[in-house]
mmCIF file of C-alpha atoms and ligand atoms in Angstrom:
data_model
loop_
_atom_site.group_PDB
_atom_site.id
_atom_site.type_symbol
_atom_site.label_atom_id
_atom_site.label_comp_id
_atom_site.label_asym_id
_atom_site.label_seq_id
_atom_site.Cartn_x
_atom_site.Cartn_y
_atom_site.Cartn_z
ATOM 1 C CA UNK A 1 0.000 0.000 0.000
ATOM 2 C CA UNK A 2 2.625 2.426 0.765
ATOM 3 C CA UNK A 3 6.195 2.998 -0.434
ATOM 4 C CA UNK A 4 8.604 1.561 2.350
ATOM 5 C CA UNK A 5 10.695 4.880 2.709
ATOM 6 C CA UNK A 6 13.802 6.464 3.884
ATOM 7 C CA UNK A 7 16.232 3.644 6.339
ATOM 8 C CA UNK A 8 17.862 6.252 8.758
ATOM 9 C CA UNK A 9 18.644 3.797 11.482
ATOM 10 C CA UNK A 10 19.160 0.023 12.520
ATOM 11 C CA UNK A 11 17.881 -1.165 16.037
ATOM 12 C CA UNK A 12 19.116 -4.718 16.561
ATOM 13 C CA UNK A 13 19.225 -5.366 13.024
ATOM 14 C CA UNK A 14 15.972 -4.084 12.220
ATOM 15 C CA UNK A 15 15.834 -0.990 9.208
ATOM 16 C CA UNK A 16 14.013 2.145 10.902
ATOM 17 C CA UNK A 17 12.282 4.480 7.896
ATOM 18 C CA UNK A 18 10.977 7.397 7.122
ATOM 19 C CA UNK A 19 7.925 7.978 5.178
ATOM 20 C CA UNK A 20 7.743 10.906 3.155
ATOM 21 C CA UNK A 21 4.047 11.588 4.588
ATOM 22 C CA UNK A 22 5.819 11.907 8.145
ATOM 23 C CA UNK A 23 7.756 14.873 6.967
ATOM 24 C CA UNK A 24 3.847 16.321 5.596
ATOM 25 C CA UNK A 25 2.250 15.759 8.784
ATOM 26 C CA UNK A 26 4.985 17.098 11.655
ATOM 27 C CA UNK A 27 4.471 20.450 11.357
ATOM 28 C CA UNK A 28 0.672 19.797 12.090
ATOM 29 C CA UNK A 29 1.093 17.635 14.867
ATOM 30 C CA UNK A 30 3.664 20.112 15.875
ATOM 31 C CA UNK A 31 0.697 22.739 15.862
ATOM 32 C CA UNK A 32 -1.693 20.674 17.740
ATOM 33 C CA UNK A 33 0.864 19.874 19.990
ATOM 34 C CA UNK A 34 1.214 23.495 20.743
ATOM 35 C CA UNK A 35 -1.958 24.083 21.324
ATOM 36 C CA UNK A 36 -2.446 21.581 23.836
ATOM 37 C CA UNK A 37 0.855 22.203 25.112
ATOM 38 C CA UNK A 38 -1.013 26.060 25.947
ATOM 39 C CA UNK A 39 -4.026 24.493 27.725
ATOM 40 C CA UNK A 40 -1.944 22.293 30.385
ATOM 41 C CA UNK A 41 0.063 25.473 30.831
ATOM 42 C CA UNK A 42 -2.762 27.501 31.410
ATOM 43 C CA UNK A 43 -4.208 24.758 33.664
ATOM 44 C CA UNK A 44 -1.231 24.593 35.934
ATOM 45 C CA UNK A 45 -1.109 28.695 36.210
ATOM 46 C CA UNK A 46 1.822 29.518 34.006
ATOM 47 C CA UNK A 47 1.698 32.666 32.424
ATOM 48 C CA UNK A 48 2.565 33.127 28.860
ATOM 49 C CA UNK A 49 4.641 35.649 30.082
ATOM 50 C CA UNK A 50 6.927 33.657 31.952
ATOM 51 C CA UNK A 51 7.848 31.167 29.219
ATOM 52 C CA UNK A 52 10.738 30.853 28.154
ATOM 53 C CA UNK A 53 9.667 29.182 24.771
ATOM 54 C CA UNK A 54 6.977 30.046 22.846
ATOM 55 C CA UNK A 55 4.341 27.208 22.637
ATOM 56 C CA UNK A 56 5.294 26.485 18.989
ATOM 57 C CA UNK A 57 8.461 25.896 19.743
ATOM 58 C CA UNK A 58 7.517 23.245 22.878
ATOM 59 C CA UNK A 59 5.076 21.590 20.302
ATOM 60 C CA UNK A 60 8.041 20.865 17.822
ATOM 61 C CA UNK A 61 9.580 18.897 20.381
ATOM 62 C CA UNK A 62 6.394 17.264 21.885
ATOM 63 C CA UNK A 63 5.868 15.972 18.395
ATOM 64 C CA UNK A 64 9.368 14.377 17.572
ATOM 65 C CA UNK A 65 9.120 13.004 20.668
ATOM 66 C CA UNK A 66 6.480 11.559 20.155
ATOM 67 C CA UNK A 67 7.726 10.019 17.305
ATOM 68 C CA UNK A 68 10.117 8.374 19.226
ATOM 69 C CA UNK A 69 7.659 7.557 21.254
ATOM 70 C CA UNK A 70 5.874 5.407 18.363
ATOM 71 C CA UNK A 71 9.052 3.836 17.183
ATOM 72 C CA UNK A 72 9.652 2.743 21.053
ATOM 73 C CA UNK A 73 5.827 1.437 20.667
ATOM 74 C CA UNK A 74 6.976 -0.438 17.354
ATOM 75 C CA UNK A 75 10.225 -1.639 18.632
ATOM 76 C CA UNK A 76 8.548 -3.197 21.805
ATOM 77 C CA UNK A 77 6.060 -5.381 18.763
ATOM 78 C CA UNK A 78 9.181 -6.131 17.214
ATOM 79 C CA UNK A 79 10.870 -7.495 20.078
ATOM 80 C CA UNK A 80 8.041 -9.867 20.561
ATOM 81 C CA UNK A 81 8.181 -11.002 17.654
ATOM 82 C CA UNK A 82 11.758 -11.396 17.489
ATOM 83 C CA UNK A 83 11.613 -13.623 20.930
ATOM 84 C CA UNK A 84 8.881 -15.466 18.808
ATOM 85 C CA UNK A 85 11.361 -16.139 16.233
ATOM 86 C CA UNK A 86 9.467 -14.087 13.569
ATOM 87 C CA UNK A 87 11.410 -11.845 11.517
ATOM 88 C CA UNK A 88 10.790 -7.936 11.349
ATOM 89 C CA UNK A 89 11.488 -6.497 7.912
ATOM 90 C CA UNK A 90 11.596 -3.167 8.805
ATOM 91 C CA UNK A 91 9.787 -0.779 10.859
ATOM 92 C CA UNK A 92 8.061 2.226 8.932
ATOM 93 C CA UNK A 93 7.313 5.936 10.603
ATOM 94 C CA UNK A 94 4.930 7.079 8.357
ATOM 95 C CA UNK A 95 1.863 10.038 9.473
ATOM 96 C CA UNK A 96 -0.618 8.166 11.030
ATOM 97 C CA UNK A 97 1.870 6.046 13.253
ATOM 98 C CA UNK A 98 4.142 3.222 12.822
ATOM 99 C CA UNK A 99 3.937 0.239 11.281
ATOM 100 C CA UNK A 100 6.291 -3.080 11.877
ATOM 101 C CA UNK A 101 6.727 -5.554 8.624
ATOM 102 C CA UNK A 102 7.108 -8.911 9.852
ATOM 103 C CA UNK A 103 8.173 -12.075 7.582
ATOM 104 C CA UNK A 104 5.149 -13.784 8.879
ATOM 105 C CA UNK A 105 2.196 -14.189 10.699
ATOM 106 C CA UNK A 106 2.312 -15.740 13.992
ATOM 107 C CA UNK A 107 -1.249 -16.100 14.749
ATOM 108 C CA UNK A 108 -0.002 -18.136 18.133
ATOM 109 C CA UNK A 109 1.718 -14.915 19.863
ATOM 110 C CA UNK A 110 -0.425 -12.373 17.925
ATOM 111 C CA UNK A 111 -2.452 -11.531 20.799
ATOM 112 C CA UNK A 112 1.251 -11.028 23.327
ATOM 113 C CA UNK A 113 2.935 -9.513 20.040
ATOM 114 C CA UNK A 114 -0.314 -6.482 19.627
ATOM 115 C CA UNK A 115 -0.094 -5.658 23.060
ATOM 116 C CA UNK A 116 3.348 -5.131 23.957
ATOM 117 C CA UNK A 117 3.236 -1.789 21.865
ATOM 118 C CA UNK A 118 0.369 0.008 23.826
ATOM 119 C CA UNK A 119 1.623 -1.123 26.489
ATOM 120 C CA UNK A 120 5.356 0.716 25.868
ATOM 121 C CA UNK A 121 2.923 3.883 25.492
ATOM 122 C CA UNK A 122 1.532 2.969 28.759
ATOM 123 C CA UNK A 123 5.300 2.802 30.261
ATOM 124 C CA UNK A 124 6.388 6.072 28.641
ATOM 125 C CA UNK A 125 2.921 7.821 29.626
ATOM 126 C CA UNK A 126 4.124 6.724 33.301
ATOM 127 C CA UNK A 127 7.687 7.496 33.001
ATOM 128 C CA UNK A 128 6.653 11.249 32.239
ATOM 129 C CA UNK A 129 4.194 11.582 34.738
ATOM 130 C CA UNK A 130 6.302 10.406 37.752
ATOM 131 C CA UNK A 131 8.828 13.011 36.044
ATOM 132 C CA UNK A 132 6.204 15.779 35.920
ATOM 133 C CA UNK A 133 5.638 14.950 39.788
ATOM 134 C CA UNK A 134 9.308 15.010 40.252
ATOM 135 C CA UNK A 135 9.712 18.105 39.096
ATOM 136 C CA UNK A 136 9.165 21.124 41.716
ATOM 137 C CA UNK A 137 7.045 23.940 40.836
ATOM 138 C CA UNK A 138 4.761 24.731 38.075
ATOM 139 C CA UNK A 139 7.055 25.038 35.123
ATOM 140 C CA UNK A 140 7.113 24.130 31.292
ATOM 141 C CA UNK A 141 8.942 21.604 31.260
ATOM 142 C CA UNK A 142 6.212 19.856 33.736
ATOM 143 C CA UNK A 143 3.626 21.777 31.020
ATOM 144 C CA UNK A 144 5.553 19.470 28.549
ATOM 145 C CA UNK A 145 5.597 16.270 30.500
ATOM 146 C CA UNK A 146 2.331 16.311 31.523
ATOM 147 C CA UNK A 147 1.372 17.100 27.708
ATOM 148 C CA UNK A 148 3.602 14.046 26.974
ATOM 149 C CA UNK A 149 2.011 11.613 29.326
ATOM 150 C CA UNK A 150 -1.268 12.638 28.171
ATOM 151 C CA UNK A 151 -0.415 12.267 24.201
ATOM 152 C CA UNK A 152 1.082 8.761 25.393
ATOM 153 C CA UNK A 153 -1.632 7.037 27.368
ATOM 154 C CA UNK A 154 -4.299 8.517 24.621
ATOM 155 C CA UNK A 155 -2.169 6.571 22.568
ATOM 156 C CA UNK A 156 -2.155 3.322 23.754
ATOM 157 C CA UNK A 157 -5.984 3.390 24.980
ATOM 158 C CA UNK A 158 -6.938 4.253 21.286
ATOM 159 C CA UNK A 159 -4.627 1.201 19.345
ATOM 160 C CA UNK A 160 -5.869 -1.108 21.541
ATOM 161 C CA UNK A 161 -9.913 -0.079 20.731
ATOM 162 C CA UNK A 162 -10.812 -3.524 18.897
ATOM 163 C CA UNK A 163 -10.350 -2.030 14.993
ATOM 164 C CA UNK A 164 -8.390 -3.971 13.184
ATOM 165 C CA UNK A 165 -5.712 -3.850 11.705
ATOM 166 C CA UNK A 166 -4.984 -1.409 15.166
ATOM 167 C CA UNK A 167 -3.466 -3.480 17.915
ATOM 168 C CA UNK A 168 -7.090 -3.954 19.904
ATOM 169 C CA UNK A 169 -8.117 -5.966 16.842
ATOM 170 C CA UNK A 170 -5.370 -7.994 16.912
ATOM 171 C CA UNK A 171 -5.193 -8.887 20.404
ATOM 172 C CA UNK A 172 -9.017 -9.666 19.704
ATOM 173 C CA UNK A 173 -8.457 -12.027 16.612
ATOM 174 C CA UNK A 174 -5.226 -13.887 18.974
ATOM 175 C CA UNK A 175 -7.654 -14.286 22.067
ATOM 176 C CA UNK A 176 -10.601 -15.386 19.912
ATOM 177 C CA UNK A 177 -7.837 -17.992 17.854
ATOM 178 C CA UNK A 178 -8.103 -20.882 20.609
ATOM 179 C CA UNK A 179 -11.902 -20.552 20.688
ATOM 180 C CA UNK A 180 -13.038 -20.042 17.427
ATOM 181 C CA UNK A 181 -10.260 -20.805 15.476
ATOM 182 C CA UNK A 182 -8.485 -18.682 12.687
ATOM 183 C CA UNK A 183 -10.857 -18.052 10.018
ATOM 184 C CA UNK A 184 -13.882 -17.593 12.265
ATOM 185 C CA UNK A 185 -11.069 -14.706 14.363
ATOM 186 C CA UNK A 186 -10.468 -13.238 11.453
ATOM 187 C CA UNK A 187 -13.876 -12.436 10.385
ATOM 188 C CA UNK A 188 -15.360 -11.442 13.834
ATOM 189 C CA UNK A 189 -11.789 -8.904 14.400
ATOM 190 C CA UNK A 190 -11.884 -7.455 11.064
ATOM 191 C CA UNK A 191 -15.992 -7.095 10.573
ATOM 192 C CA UNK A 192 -15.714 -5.262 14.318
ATOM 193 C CA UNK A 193 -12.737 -3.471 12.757
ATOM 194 C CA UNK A 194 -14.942 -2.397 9.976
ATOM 195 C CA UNK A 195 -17.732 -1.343 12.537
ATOM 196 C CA UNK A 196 -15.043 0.653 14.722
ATOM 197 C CA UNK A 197 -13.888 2.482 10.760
ATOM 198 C CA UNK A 198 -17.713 3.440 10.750
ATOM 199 C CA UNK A 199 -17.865 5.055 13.770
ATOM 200 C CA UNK A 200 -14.510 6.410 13.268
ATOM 201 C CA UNK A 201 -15.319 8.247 9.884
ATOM 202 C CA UNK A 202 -18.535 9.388 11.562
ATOM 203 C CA UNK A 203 -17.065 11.031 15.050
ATOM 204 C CA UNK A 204 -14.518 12.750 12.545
ATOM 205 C CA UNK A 205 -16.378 13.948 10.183
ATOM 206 C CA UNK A 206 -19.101 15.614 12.945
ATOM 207 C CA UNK A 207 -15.891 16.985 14.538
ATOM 208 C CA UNK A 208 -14.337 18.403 11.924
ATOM 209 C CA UNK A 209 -11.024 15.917 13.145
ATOM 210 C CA UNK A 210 -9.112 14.955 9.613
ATOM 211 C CA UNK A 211 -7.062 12.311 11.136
ATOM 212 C CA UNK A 212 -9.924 10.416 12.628
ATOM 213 C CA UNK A 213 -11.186 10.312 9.450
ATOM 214 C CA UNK A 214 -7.912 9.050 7.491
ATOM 215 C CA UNK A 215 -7.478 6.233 10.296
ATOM 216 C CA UNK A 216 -11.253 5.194 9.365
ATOM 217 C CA UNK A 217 -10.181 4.851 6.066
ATOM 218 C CA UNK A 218 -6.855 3.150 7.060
ATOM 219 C CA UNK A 219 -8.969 1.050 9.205
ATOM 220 C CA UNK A 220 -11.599 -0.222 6.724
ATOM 221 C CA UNK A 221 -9.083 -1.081 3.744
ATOM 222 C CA UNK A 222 -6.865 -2.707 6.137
ATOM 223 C CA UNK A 223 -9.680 -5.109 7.777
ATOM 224 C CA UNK A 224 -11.201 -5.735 4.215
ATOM 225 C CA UNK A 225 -7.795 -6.789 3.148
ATOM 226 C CA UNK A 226 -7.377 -9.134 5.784
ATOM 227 C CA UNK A 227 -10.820 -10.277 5.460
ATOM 228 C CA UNK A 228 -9.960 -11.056 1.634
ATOM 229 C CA UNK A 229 -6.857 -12.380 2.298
ATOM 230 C CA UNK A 230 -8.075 -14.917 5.284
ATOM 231 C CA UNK A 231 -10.797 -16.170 3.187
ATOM 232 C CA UNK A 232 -8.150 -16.567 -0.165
ATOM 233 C CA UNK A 233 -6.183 -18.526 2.316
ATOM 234 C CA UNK A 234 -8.744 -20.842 3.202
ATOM 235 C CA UNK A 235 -9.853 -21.420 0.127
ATOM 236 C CA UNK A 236 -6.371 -22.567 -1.303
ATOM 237 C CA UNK A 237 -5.608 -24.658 2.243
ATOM 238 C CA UNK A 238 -4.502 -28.310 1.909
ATOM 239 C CA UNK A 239 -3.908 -27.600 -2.142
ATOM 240 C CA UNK A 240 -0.313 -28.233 -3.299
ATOM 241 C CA UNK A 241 1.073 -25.508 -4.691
ATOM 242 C CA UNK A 242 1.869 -27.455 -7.495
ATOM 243 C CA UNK A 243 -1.885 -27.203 -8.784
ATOM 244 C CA UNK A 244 -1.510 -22.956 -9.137
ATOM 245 C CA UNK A 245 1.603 -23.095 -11.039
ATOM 246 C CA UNK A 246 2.990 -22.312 -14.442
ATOM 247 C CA UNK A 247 5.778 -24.057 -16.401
ATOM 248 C CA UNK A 248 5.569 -21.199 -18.922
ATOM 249 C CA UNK A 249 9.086 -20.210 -18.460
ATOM 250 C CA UNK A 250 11.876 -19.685 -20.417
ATOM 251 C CA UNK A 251 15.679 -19.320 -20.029
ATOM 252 C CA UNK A 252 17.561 -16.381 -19.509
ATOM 253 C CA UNK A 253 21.335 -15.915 -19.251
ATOM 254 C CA UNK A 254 22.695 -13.397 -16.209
ATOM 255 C CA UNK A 255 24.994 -11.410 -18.893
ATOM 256 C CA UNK A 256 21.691 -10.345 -20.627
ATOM 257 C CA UNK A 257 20.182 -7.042 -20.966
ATOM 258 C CA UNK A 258 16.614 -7.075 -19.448
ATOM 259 C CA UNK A 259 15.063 -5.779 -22.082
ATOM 260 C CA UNK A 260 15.770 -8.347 -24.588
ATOM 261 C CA UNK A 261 14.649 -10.938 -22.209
ATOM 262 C CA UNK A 262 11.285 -9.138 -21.794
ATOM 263 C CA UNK A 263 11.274 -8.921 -25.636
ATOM 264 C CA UNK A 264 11.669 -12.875 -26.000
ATOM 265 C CA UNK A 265 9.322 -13.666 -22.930
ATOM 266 C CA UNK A 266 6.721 -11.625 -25.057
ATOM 267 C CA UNK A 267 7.047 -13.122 -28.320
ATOM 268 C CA UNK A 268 6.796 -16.649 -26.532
ATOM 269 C CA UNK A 269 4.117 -15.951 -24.417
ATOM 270 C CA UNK A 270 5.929 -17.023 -21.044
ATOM 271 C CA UNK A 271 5.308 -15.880 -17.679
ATOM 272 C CA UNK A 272 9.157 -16.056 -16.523
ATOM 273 C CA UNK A 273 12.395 -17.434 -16.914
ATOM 274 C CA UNK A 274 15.070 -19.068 -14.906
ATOM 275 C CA UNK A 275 18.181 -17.606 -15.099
ATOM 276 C CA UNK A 276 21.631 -19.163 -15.888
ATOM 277 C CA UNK A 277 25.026 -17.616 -14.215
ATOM 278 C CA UNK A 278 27.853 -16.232 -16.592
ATOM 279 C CA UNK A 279 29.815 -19.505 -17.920
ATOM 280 C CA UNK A 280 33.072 -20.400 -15.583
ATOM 281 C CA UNK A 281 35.575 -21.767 -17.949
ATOM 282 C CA UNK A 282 34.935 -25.305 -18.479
ATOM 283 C CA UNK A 283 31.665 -25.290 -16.669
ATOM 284 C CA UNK A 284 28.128 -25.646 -17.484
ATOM 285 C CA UNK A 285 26.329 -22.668 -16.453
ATOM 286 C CA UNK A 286 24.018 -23.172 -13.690
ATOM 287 C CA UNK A 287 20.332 -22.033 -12.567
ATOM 288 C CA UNK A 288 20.891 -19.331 -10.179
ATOM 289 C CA UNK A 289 17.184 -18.161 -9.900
ATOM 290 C CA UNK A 290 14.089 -16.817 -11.590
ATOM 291 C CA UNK A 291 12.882 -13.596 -13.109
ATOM 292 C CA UNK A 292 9.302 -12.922 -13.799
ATOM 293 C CA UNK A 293 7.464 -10.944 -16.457
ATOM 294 C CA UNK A 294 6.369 -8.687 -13.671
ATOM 295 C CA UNK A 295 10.080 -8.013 -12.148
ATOM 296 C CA UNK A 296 10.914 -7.188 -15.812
ATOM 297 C CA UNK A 297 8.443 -4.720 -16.411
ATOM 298 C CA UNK A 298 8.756 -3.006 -12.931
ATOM 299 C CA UNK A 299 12.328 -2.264 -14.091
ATOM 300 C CA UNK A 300 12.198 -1.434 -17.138
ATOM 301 C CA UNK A 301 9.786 1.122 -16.723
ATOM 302 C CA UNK A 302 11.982 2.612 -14.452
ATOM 303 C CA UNK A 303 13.494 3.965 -17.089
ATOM 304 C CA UNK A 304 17.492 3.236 -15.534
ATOM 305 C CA UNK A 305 17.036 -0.137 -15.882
ATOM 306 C CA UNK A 306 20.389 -2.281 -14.461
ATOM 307 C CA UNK A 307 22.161 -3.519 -17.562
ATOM 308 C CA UNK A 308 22.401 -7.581 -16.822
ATOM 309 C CA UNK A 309 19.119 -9.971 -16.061
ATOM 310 C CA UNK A 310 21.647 -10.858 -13.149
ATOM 311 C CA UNK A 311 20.963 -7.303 -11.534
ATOM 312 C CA UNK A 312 17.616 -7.186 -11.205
ATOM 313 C CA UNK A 313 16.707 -10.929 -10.497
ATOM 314 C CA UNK A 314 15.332 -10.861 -6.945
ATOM 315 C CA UNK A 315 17.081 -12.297 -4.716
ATOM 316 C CA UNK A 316 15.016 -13.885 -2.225
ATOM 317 C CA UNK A 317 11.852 -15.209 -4.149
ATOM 318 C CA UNK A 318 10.464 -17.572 -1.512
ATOM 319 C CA UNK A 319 10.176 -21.118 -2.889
ATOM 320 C CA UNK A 320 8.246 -24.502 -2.214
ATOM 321 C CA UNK A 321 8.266 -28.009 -2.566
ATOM 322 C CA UNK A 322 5.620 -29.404 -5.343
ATOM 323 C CA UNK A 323 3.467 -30.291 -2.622
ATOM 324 C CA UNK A 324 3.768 -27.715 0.006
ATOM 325 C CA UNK A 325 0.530 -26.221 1.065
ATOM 326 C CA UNK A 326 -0.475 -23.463 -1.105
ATOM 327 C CA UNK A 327 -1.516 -21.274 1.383
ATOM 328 C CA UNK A 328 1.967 -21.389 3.212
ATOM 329 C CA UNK A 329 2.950 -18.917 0.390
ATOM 330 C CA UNK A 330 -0.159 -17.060 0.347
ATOM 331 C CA UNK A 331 1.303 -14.231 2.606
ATOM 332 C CA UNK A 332 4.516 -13.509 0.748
ATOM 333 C CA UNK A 333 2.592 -12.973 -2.349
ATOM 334 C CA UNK A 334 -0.110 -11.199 -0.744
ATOM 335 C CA UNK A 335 1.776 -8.394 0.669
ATOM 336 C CA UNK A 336 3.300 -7.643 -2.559
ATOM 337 C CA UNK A 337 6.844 -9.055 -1.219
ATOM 338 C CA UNK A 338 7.543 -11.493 -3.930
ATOM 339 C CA UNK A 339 5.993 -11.455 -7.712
ATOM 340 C CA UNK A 340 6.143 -15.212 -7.705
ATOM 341 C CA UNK A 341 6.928 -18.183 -5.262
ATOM 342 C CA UNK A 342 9.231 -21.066 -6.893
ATOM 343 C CA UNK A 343 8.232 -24.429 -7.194
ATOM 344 C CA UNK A 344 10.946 -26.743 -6.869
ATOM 345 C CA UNK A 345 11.286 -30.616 -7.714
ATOM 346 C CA UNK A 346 12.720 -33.089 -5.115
ATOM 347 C CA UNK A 347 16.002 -32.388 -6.830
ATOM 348 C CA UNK A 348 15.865 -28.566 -5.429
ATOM 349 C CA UNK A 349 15.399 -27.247 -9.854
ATOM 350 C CA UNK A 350 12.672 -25.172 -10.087
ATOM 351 C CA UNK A 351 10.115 -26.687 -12.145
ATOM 352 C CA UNK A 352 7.273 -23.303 -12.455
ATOM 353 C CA UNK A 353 6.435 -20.740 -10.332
ATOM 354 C CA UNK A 354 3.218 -19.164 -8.892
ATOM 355 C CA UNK A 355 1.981 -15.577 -8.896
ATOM 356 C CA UNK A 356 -0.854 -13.489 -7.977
ATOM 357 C CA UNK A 357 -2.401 -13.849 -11.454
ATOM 358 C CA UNK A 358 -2.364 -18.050 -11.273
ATOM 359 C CA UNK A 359 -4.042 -17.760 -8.221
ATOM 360 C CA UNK A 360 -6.758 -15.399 -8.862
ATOM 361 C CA UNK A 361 -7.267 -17.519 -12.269
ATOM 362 C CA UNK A 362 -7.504 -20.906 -10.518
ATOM 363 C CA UNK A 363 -10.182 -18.970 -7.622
ATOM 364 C CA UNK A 364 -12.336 -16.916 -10.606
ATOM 365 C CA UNK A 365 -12.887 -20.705 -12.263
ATOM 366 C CA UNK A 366 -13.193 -22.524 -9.055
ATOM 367 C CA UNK A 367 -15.933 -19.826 -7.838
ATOM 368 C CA UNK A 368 -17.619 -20.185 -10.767
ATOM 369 C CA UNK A 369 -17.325 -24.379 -10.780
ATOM 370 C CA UNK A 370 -18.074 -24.460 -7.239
ATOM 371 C CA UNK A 371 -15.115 -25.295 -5.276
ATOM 372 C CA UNK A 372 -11.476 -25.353 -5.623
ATOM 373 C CA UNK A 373 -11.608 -29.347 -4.878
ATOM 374 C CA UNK A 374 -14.419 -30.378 -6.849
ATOM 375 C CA UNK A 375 -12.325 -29.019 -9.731
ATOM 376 C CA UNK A 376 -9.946 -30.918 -12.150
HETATM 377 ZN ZN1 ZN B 401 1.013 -0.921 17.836
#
């Protein structure tokens, strides 16, 4: 959905970025920052007079902070999952938040791994109001604190509100797992999620509050997305991959330019092709991966496309046994992570791959046969 931004940081191996919208948005939380920054002041009896700042300036640094306040929230889901043994991908700072990319799903700890974030904003919003207390008379930096602990605790209570995607949703769908089981979780966390959106869009709209209404949108396409997703993974359970997949692939050598590799996979009609390292003198050249018609186009139009098929092969196309449960590679090719999973024989040589488009084929016929199973 969104472009994975700027890495300015690792934390324990995990890339921290920046999304452009974050750079948008500061300067207006910095302004409502300020603004509530003004009312705490006013409430503990400081003077405008006696500041030392102006209240603009206070709300720049109440809203970076908070922003490190989010990435501690993300970092404490990430550690989770980490412990879990699930890797994080990266961790994006984008307007509305944070969001962590994990490899998988871990629908076992999801429940643990969605609360440990609100409940870092919890920690912080307690941190700065024992310093607030600490610190002696009415001042702004206590202004700030207290404006801090407020911003924090608002924070977690609201991500853990039952709307998923938020965190509430998904410590809903992990409690609900043992009961109900997966797909039945799913459905109740995301159609609640899609209630919560409602009622999100609504309170914003009547209150004139544009980020309430962006996070109902967020909200609803991210619960319908899981919703579609869960139900595409149930249909394609206990398959082999092996029924989704094309052979249509062709061969292309590392050494060539892309673009007459996308010209030949044309003409031919092929999907793909696995690619063949530069020749070592002597030796055969061997398979070294596959490139898809998709990876081909994304870089060519690009414009500076790499000159060798080599370059822009991906690297880590997730691959699968013949008969490996289909839906075990559902989620890579659902987030958009890989174009294509790749099939391999017994013999580890990749004998077709699956993308998107098979599997949307296979489900359009099946829905209209009745039944992935009954088909063949
Ligand atoms: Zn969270």
């Amino acid at each position: 959905m969104f472009d994975q931004g700027l890495t300015v940081l690792r934390i324990r191996g995990i890339p921290i970025r920046l999304h452009i919208t974050l750079l948008i948005f500061l300067p207006y939380i910095a302004y409502l920052a300020a603004s509530q920054f003004s009312v705490i002041a006013m409430s503990l009896g400081l003077p405008r007079e006696a500041m030392r700042l102006p209240p603009l300036a206070w709300g720049a640094i109440l809203a970076v902070g908070l922003f490190v306040a989010v990435l501690a929230h993300e970092l404490a889901h990430s550690f989770v999952a980490l412990k879990n043994g699930v890797k994080v991908r990266s961790i994006t700072l984008m307007m509305l938040g944070g969001v962590s990319w994990f490899e998988r799903d871990d629908p076992e700890h999801e429940a643990w791994m969605a609360f440990a974030g609100p409940l870092m904003s919890f920690g912080i919003a307690l941190a700065s109001y024992v310093a607030f207390r600490l610190v002696p008379a009415p001042t702004e930096l206590g202004a700030a604190l207290l404006a801090f602990a407020i911003t924090n605790a608002i924070l977690g209570v609201f991500n853990l509100l039952p709307a998923f995607p938020m965190d509430g949703g998904r410590v809903l769908r992990g409690l609900l797992l043992r009961r109900v089981g997966r797909a039945r979780a799913t459905r109740i966390a995301t159609a609640t999620g899609k209630v919560m959106a409602v009622i999100f869009g609504l309170l914003g709209l009547l209150s004139w509050n544009f980020i309430l209404v962006l996070i109902a949108v967020f909200v609803y396409m991210g619960a319908s997305a899981e919703q579609a997703r869960s139900s595409t993974r149930d249909m394609i359970r206990g398959i082999p991959i092996a029924r989704f997949m094309t052979d249509r692939l062709g061969v292309a050598y590392a050494d060539e330019s892309p673009r007459a590799v996308a010209e030949r996979l044309l003409r031919d009609n092929l999907v793909g092709a696995r690619v063949m390292d530069d020749p070592h003198d002597g030796e055969d050249r061997r398979e070294i991966g596959v490139v898809t018609v998709w990876d081909l186009a994304r870089q060519l139009e690009r414009g500076v496309a790499p000159v060798t098929v080599g370059a822009v092969m991906p690297v880590d196309v997730p691959r699968a046994r013949a008969s490996d449960d289909a839906s075990r590679s559902i989620e890579a090719l659902a987030s958009g992570e890989a174009s294509a999973v790749a099939v391999l024989d017994e013999g580890e040589h990749v004998i077709g791959i699956v993308t998107p488009a098979e599997i949307q084929r296979a489900l359009a016929l099946a829905g209209a046969l009745g039944g992935l199973r009954a088909g063949r």
